[in-house]
Coordinates of C-alpha atoms and ligand atoms in Angstrom, one line a residue:
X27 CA -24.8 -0.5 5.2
X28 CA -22.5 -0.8 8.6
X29 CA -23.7 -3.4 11.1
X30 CA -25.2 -1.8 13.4
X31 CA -23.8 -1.6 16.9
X32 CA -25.2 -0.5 20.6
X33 CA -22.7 2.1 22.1
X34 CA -25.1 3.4 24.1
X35 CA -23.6 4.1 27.4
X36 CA -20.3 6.0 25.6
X37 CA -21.0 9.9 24.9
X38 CA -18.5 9.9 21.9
X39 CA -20.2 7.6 19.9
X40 CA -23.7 7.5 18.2
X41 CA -25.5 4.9 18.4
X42 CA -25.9 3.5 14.9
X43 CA -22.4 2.1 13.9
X44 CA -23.8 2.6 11.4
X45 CA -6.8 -17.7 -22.5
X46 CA -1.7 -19.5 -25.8
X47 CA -0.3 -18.2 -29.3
X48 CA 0.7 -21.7 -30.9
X49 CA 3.2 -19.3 -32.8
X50 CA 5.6 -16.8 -31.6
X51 CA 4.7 -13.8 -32.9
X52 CA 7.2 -11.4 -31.5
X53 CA 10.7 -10.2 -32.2
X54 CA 13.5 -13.0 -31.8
X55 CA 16.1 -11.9 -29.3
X56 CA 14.8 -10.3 -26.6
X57 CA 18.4 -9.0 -25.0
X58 CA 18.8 -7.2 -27.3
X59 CA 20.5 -4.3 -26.3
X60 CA 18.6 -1.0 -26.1
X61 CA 20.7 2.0 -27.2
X62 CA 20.0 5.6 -25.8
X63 CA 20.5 7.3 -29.6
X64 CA 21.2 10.5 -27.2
X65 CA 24.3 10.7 -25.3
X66 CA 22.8 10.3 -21.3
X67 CA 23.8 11.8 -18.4
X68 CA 21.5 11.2 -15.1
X69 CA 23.0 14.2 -13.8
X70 CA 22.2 16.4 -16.8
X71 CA 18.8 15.2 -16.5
X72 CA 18.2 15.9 -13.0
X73 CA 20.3 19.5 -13.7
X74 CA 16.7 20.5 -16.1
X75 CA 14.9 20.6 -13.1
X76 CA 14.4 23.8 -11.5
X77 CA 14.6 24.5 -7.9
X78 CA 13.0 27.5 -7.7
X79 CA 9.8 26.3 -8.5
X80 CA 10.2 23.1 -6.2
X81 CA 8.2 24.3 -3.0
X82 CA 9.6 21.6 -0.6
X83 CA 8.3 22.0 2.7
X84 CA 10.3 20.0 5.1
X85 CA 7.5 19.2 7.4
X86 CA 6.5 16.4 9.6
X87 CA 4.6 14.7 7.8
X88 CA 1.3 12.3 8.0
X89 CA 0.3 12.9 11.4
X90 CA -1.1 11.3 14.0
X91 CA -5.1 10.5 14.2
X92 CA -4.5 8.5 17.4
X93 CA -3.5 11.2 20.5
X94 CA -3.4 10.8 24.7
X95 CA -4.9 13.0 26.3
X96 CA -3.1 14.4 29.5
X97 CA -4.9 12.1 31.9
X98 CA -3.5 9.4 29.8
X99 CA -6.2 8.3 28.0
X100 CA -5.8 7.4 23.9
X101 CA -8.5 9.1 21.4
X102 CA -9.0 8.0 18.3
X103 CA -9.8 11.8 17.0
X104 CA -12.3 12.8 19.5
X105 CA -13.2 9.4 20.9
X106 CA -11.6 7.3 23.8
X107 CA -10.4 4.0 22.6
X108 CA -11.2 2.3 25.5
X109 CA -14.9 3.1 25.1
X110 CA -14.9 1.4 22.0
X111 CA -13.0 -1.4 23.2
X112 CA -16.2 -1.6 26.0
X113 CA -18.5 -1.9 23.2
X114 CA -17.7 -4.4 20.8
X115 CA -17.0 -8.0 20.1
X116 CA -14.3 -9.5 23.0
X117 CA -11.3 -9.9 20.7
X118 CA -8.4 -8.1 19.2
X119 CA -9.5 -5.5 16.4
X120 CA -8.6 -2.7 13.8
X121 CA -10.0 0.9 14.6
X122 CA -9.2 3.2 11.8
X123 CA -10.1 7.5 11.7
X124 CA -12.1 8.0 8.7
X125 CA -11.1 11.7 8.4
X126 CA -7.6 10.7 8.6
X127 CA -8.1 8.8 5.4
X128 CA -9.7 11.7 4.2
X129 CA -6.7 13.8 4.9
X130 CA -3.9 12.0 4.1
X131 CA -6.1 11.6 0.4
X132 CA -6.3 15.6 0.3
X133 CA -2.2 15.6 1.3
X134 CA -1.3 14.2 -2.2
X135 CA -4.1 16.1 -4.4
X136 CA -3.1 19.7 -3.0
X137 CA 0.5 17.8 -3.7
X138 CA -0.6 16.8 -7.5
X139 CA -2.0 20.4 -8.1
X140 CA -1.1 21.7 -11.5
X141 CA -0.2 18.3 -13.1
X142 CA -2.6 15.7 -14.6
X143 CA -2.4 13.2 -12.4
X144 CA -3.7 9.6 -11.0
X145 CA -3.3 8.9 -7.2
X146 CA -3.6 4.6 -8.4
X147 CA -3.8 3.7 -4.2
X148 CA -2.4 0.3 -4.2
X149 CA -5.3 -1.8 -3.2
X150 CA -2.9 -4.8 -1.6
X151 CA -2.1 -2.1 1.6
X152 CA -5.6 -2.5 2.4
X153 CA -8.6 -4.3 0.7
X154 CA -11.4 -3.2 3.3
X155 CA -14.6 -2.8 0.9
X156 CA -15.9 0.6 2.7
X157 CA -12.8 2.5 2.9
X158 CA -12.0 1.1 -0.9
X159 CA -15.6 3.3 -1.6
X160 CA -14.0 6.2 0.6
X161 CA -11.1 6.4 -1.5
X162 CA -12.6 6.2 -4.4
X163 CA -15.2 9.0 -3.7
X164 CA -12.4 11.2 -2.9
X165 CA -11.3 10.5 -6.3
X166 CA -8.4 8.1 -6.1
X167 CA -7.8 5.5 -9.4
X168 CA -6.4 2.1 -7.9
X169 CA -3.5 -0.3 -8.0
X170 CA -4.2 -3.9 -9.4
X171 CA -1.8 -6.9 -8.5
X172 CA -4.7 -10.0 -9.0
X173 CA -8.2 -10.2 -10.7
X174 CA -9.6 -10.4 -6.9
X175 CA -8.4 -7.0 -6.5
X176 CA -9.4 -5.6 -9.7
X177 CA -13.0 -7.1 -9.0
X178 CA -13.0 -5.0 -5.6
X179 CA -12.2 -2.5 -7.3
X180 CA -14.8 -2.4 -9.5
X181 CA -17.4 -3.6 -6.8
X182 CA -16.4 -0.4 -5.0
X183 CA -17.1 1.9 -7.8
X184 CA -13.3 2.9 -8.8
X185 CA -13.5 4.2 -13.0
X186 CA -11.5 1.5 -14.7
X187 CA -9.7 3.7 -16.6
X188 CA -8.0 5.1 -13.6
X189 CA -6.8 1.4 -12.5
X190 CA -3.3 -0.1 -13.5
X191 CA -2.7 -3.5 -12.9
X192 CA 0.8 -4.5 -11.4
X193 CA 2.9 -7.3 -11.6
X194 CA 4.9 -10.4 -12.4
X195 CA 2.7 -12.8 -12.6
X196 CA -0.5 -11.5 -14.1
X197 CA -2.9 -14.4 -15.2
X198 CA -4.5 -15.0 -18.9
X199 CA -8.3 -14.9 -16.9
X200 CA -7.3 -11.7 -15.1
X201 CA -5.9 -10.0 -17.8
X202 CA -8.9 -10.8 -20.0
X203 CA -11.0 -8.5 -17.8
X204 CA -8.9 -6.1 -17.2
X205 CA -9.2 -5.8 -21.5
X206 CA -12.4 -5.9 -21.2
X207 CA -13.2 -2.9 -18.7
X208 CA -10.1 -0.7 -20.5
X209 CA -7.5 -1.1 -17.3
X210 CA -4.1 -0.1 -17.8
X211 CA -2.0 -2.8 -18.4
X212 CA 2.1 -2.6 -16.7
X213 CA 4.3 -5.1 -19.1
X214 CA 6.6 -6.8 -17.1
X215 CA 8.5 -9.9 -18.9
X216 CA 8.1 -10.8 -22.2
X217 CA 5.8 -14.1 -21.8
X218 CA 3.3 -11.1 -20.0
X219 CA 3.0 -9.0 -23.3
X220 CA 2.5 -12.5 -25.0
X221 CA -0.4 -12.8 -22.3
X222 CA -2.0 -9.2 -22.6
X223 CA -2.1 -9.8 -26.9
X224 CA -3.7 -13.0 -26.1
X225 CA -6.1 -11.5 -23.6
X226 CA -7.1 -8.2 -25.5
X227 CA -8.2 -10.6 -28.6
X228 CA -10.3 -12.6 -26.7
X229 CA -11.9 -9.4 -25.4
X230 CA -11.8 -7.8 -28.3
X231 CA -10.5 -5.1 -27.4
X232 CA -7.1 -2.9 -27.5
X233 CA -5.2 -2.8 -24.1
X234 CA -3.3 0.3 -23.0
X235 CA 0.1 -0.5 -21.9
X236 CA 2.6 0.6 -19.7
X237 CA 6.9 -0.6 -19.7
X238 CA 7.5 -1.3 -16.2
X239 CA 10.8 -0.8 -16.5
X240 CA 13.6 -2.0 -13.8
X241 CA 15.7 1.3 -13.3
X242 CA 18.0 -0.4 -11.0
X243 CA 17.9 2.6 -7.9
X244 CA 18.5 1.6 -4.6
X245 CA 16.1 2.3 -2.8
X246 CA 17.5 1.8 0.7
X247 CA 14.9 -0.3 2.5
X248 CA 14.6 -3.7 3.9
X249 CA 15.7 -5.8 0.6
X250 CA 11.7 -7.3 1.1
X251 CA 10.2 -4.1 0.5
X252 CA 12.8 -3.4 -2.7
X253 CA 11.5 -3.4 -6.5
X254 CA 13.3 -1.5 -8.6
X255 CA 16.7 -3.1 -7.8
X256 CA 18.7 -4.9 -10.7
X257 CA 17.9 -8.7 -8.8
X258 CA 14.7 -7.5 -8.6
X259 CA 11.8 -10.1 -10.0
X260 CA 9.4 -7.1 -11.2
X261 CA 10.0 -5.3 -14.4
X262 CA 12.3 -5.4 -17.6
X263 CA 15.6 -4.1 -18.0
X264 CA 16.7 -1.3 -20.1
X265 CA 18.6 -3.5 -22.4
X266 CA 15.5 -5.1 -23.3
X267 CA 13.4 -2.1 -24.4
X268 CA 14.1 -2.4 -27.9
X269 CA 12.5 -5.6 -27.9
X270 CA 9.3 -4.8 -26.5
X271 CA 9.0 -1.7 -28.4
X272 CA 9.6 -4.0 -31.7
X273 CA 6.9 -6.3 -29.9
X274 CA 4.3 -3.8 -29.6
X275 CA 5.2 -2.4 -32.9
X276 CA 4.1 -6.0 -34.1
X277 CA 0.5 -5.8 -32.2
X278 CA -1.3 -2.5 -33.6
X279 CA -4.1 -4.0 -32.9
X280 CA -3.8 -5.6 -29.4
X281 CA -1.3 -2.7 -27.8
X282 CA -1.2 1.2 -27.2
X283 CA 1.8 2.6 -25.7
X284 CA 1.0 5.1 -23.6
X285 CA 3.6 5.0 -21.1
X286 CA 6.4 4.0 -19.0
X287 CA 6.3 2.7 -15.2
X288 CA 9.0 1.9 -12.8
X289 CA 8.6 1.0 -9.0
X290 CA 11.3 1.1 -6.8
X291 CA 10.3 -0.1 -3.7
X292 CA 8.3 0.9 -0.3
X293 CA 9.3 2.7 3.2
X294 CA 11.3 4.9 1.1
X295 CA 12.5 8.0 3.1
X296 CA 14.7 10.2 0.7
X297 CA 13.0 11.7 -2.2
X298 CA 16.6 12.4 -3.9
X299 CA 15.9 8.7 -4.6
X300 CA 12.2 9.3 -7.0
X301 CA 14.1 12.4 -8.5
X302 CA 16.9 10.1 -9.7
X303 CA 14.2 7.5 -10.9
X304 CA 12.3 10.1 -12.6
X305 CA 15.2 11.2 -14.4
X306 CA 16.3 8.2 -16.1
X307 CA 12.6 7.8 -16.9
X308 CA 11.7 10.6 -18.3
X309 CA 14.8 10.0 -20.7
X310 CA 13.2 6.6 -21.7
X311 CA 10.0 8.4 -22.7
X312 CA 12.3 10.7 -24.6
X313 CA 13.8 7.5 -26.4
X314 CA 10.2 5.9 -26.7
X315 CA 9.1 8.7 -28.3
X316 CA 11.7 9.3 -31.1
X317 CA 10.4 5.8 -32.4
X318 CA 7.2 7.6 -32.6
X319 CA 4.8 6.2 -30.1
X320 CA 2.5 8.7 -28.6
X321 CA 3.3 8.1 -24.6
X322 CA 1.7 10.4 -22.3
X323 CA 1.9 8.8 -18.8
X324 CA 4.5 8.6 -16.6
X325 CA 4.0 6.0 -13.7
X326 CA 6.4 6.6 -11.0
X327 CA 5.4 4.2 -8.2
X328 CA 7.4 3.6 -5.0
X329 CA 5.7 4.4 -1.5
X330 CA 6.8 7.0 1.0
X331 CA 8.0 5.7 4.4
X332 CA 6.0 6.5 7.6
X333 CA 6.9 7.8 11.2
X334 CA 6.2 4.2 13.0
X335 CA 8.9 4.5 15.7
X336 CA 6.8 7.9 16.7
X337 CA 10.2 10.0 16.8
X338 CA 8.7 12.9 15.2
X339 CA 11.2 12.3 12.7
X340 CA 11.2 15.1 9.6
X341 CA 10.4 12.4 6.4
X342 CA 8.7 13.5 3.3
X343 CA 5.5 14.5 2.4
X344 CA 3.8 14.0 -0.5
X345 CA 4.1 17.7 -1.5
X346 CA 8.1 16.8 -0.7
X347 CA 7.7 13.7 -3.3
X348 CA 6.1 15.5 -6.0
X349 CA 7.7 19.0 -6.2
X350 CA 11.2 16.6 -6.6
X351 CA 9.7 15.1 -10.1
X352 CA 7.2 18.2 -11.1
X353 CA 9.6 20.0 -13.4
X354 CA 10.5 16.5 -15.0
X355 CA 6.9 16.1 -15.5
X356 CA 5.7 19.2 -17.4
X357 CA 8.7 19.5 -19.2
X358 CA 7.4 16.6 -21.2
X359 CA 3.7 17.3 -20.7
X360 CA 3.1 13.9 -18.9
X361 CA 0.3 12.6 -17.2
X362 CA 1.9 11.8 -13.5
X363 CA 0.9 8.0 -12.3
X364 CA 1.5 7.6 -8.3
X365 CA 0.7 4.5 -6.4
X366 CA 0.7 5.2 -2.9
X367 CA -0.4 2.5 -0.6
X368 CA 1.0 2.4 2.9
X369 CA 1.5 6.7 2.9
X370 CA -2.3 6.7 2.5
X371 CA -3.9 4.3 4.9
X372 CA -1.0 2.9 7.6
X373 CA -1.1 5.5 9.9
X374 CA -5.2 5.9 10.1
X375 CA -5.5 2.8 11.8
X376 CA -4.2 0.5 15.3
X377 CA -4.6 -2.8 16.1
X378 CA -6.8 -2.9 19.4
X379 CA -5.8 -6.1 21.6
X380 CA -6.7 -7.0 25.3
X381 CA -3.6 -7.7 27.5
X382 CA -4.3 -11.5 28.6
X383 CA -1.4 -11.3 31.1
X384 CA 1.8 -10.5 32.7
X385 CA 5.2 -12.9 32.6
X386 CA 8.5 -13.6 33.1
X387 CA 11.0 -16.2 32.3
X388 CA 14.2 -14.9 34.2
X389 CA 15.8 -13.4 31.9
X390 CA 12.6 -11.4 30.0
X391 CA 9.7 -10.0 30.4
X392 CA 6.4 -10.3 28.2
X393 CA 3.0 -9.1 28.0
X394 CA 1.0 -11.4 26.4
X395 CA -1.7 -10.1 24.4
X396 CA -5.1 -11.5 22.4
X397 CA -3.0 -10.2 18.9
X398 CA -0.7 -11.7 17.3
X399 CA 1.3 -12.5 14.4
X400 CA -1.6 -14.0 12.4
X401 CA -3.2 -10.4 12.8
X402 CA -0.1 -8.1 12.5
X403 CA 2.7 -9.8 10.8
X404 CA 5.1 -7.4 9.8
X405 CA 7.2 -7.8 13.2
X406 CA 7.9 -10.9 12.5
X407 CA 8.5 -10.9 8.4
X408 CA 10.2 -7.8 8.5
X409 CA 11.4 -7.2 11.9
X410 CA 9.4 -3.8 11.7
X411 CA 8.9 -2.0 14.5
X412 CA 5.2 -0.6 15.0
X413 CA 4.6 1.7 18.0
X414 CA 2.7 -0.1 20.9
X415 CA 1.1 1.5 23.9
X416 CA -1.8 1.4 26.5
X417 CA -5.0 2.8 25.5
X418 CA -5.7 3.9 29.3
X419 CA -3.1 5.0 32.3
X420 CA -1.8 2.3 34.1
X421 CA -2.5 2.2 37.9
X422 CA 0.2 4.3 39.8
X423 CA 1.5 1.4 41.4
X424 CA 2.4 -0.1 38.0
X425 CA 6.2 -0.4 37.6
X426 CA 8.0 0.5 34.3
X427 CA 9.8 -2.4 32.6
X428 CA 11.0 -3.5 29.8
X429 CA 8.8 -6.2 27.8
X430 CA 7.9 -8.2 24.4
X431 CA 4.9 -7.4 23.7
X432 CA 3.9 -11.3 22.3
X433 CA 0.7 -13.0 20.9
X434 CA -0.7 -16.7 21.9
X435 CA 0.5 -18.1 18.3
X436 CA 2.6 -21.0 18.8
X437 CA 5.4 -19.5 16.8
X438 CA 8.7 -18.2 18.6
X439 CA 8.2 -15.6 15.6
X440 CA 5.1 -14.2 17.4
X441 CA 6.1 -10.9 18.7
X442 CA 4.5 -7.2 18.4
X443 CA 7.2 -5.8 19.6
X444 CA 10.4 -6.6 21.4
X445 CA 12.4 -4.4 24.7
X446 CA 9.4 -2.0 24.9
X447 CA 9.5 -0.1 28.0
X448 CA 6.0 -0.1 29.5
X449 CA 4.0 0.1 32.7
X450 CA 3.0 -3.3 33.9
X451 CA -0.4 -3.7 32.2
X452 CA -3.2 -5.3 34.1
X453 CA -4.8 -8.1 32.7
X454 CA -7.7 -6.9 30.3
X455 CA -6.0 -3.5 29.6
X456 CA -5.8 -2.5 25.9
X457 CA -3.1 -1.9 24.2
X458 CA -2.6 -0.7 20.8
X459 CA -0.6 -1.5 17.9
X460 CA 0.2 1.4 16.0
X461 CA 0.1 2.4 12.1
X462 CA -1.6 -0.6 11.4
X463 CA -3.5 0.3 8.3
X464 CA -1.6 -0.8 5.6
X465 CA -0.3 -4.4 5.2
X466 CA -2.0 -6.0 8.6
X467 CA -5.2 -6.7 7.8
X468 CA -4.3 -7.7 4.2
X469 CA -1.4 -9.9 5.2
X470 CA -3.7 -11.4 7.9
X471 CA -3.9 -15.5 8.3
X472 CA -6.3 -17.6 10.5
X473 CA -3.2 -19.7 11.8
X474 CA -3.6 -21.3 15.0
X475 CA -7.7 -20.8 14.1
X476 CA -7.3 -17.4 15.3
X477 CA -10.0 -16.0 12.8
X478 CA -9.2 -12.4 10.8
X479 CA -10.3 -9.6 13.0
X480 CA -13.4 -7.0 12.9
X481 CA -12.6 -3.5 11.3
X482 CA -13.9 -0.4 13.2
X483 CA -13.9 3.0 11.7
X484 CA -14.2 6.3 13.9
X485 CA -16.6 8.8 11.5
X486 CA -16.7 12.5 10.9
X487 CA -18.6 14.0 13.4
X488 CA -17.4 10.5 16.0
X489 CA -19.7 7.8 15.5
X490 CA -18.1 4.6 15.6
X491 CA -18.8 2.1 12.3
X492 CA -18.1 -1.4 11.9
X493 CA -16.9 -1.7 8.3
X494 CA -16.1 -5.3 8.4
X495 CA -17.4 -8.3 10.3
X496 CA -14.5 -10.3 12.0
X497 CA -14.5 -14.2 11.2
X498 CA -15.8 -16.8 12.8
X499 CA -14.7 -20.4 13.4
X500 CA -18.6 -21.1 11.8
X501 CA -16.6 -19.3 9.0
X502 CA -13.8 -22.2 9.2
X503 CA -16.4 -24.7 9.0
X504 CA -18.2 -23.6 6.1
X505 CA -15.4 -24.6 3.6
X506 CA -15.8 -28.4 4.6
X507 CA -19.9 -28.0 4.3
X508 CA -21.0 -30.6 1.6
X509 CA -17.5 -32.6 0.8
Ligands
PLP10 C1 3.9 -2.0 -7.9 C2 3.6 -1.4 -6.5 N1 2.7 -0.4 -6.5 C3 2.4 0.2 -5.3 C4 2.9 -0.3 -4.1 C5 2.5 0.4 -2.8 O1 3.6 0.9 -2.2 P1 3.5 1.7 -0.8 O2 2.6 0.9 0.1 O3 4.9 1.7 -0.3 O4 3.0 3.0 -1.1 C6 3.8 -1.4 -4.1 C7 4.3 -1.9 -2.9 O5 5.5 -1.8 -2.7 C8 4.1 -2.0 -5.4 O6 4.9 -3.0 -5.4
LIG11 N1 4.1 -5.9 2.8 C1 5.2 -4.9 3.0 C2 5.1 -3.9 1.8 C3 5.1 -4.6 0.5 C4 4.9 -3.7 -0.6 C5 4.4 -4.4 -1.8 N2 5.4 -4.3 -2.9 C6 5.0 -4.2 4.3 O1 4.3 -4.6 5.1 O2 5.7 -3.2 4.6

């Protein structure tokens, strides 16, 4: 149930906020090489798809849940942001649209209609137990990368057998229950597979596995966000495939093959880039299959960039992303696996901070604001940019400048934003981070003792939820309680 919370005096909002193998038992010489037995071309691959039956609507896409209103105040949907910002807890917080969730879910299914399909949302953009239960009642599978977040998932309802657990570093315990409760399983090294045939005979049970195959595309984003790049640590290269199909050969009763993965990366703004991934994919299922293994799911995981500089840039939509790599999909009757994480939940969501005050130090000028880095750390990892703007107009006598918008952390590193053009904020005014849903609050620290924020959620119908209590410093003090 949501905490309940007294907003009262605001029209908008309702009152109730409402286990090791001693012996080796797989194939010696794992490099090597994997030969196509069918002359390749990527181009000849991509050539079988057919553009007439690609609908791709050049649209803006994913847009915005968070609007000013001509007298300058922002609404969240149909409720001021300021009149939250009256209501709750005194510190910096997350306020995310509900029905923006809900949309951005229906985007990808009217996207997916027509193919068997699995919208896995990658649970790392954004762990928050109540919207985990809202995507999951709106059908979504999920995206694994720990045990943690395949407990979560399970605590919020998600069918197991529409999760897939990621990654490069899975461990023996994790992988035990994801046997256990039938979770697809991505391979990624060789010492992994030795894992996942340990782990599905301690659970006694056979684990179905995806290759995550490295298809070396570039996927022209900040190297960070890149996975499917030949230095890439994720995944197994091409020349090793031979090998792990001879390995799961050797496990008939640990391992089924049911597929191939691949993830290239995130922010990714050029579909061209999933069509040429598809295509080499596809071509490994071809090649998989031949040996005779009955693999119906392709995984194609990489996550669709987002307007954050506002620009009302044209980038894809989902319907763009998938009408690129339909054809290639029914043309081998494939089960489609996406993993969307930041296209789903970043822009349904802004970080809500007080302005503490005004400064200058001759040669620039910052706002400094109750948020930070510890809160909001992709400006500083990534150098991202995330839109930032008042919640209400300035007074009229408030001259424009240019500022860093910078938190209290004692970090040179702690910026929002940097040469953003703003009216000179009072002190107490709100301003918002933008697009904040996906990778914030899950990459959020307590450093400096600044303690991980509450989450608000705007409902249907505009009642105002808190869907997760922010931290305390009692919190802090707990972990030393009885040492
Ligand atoms: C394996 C995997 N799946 C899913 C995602 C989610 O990607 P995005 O948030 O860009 O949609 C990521 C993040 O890059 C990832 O590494
Ligand atoms: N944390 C990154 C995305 C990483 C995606 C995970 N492979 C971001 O904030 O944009």
């Amino acid at each position: 149930m949501a905490a309940a919370t007294n907003f009262s005096h605001s029209p908008f909002i309702s009152k109730t906020l409402t286990h090791s193998l001693n012996h080796n038992p797989f194939p010696k010489n794992p490099t090597l090489p994997f030969k196509l037995s069918k002359s390749y071309s990527l181009k000849a691959a991509i050539s079988q798809q057919n553009p007439a039956t690609a609908t791709t609507q050049k649209t803006t896409q994913f847009k915005h849940c968070f609007t000013k209103s001509q007298d300058g105040f922002l609404y969240c949907e149909n409720v001021k942001v300021q009149e939250i910002m009256e209501s709750v807890e005194k510190r910096p917080f997350y306020l995310y649209s509900k029905p923006q969730i809900t949309r951005n879910v229906e985007a990808y299914k009217d996207a997916l209609e027509g193919l068997r399909s699995i919208i896995g949302y990658a649970i790392k953009a954004n762990n928050n137990l109540k919207i985990l239960e809202h995507l999951r009642g709106l059908g979504c599978g999920a995206v694994l990368v720990s045990g943690n977040e395949l407990r979560l998932a399970l605590r919020a309802g998600f069918d197991p057998t529409r999760c897939i657990f990621n990654g490069n570093g899975k461990l023996l315990d994790d992988l035990v229950l994801a046997a256990q409760e039938g979770v697809f399983v991505n391979v990624d090294s060789e010492f992994d597979l030795e894992n996942i045939v340990a782990a599905a005979r301690i659970a006694g049970k056979k684990v179905n596995v995806l290759l995550r195959i490295n298809p070396d595309v570039d996927p022209q984003v900040h190297p960070y966000v890149a996975t499917g790049n030949k230095n890439s640590k994720f995944g197994i290269r091409n020349e090793k495939l031979q090998w792990f199909l001879d390995a799961v050969k050797a496990h008939p009763n640990e391992l089924k093959l049911v597929g191939a993965h691949c993830h290239l990366g995130s922010t990714i703004t050029k579909v061209d880039i999933f069509r040429d991934a598809a295509a080499l994919m596809v071509n490994y299922i071809d090649e998989i299959r031949a040996q005779g293994f009955e693999v119906d799911y392709l995984n194609i995981g990489g996550g669709l960039g987002i307007d954050y500089y506002h620009s009302g840039a044209v980038l894809p939509t989902p319907r763009d992303l998938i009408d690129t790599v339909r054809e290639l999909v029914l043309s081998r009757d494939l089960n489609l696996i996406i993993e969307p994480g930041r296209s789903l939940i970043a822009n349904t969501c802004c970080l809500v901070n007080r302005v503490t005050g005004v400064k200058t130090n001759g040669t620039k000028n910052f706002v400094v604001i109750d948020g930070s880095m510890a809160e909001l750390i992709r400006p500083s990892l990534y150098d991202a940019y995330q839109h930032i703007e008042l919640v209400s107009p300035a007074l009229p006598s408030a001259e424009v400048s240019t500022f860093d918008v910078v938190g209290p952390v004692c970090e040179s590193a702690d910026f929002l934003g940097k040469d953003r053009e703003l009216p000179t904020p009072a002190k107490g005014a709100g301003l918002v981070v933008h697009d904040a849903g996906a990778y914030c609050m899950s990459m959020a620290s307590t450093y400096n003792l600044k303690m991980r924020p509450p989450e608000y959620w705007v409902e249907d119908g505009g009642s105002v939820s808190k869907i997760r209590q922010g931290e305390t410093f009692e919190d802090h003090i707990r972990f030393f309680e009885g040492l």
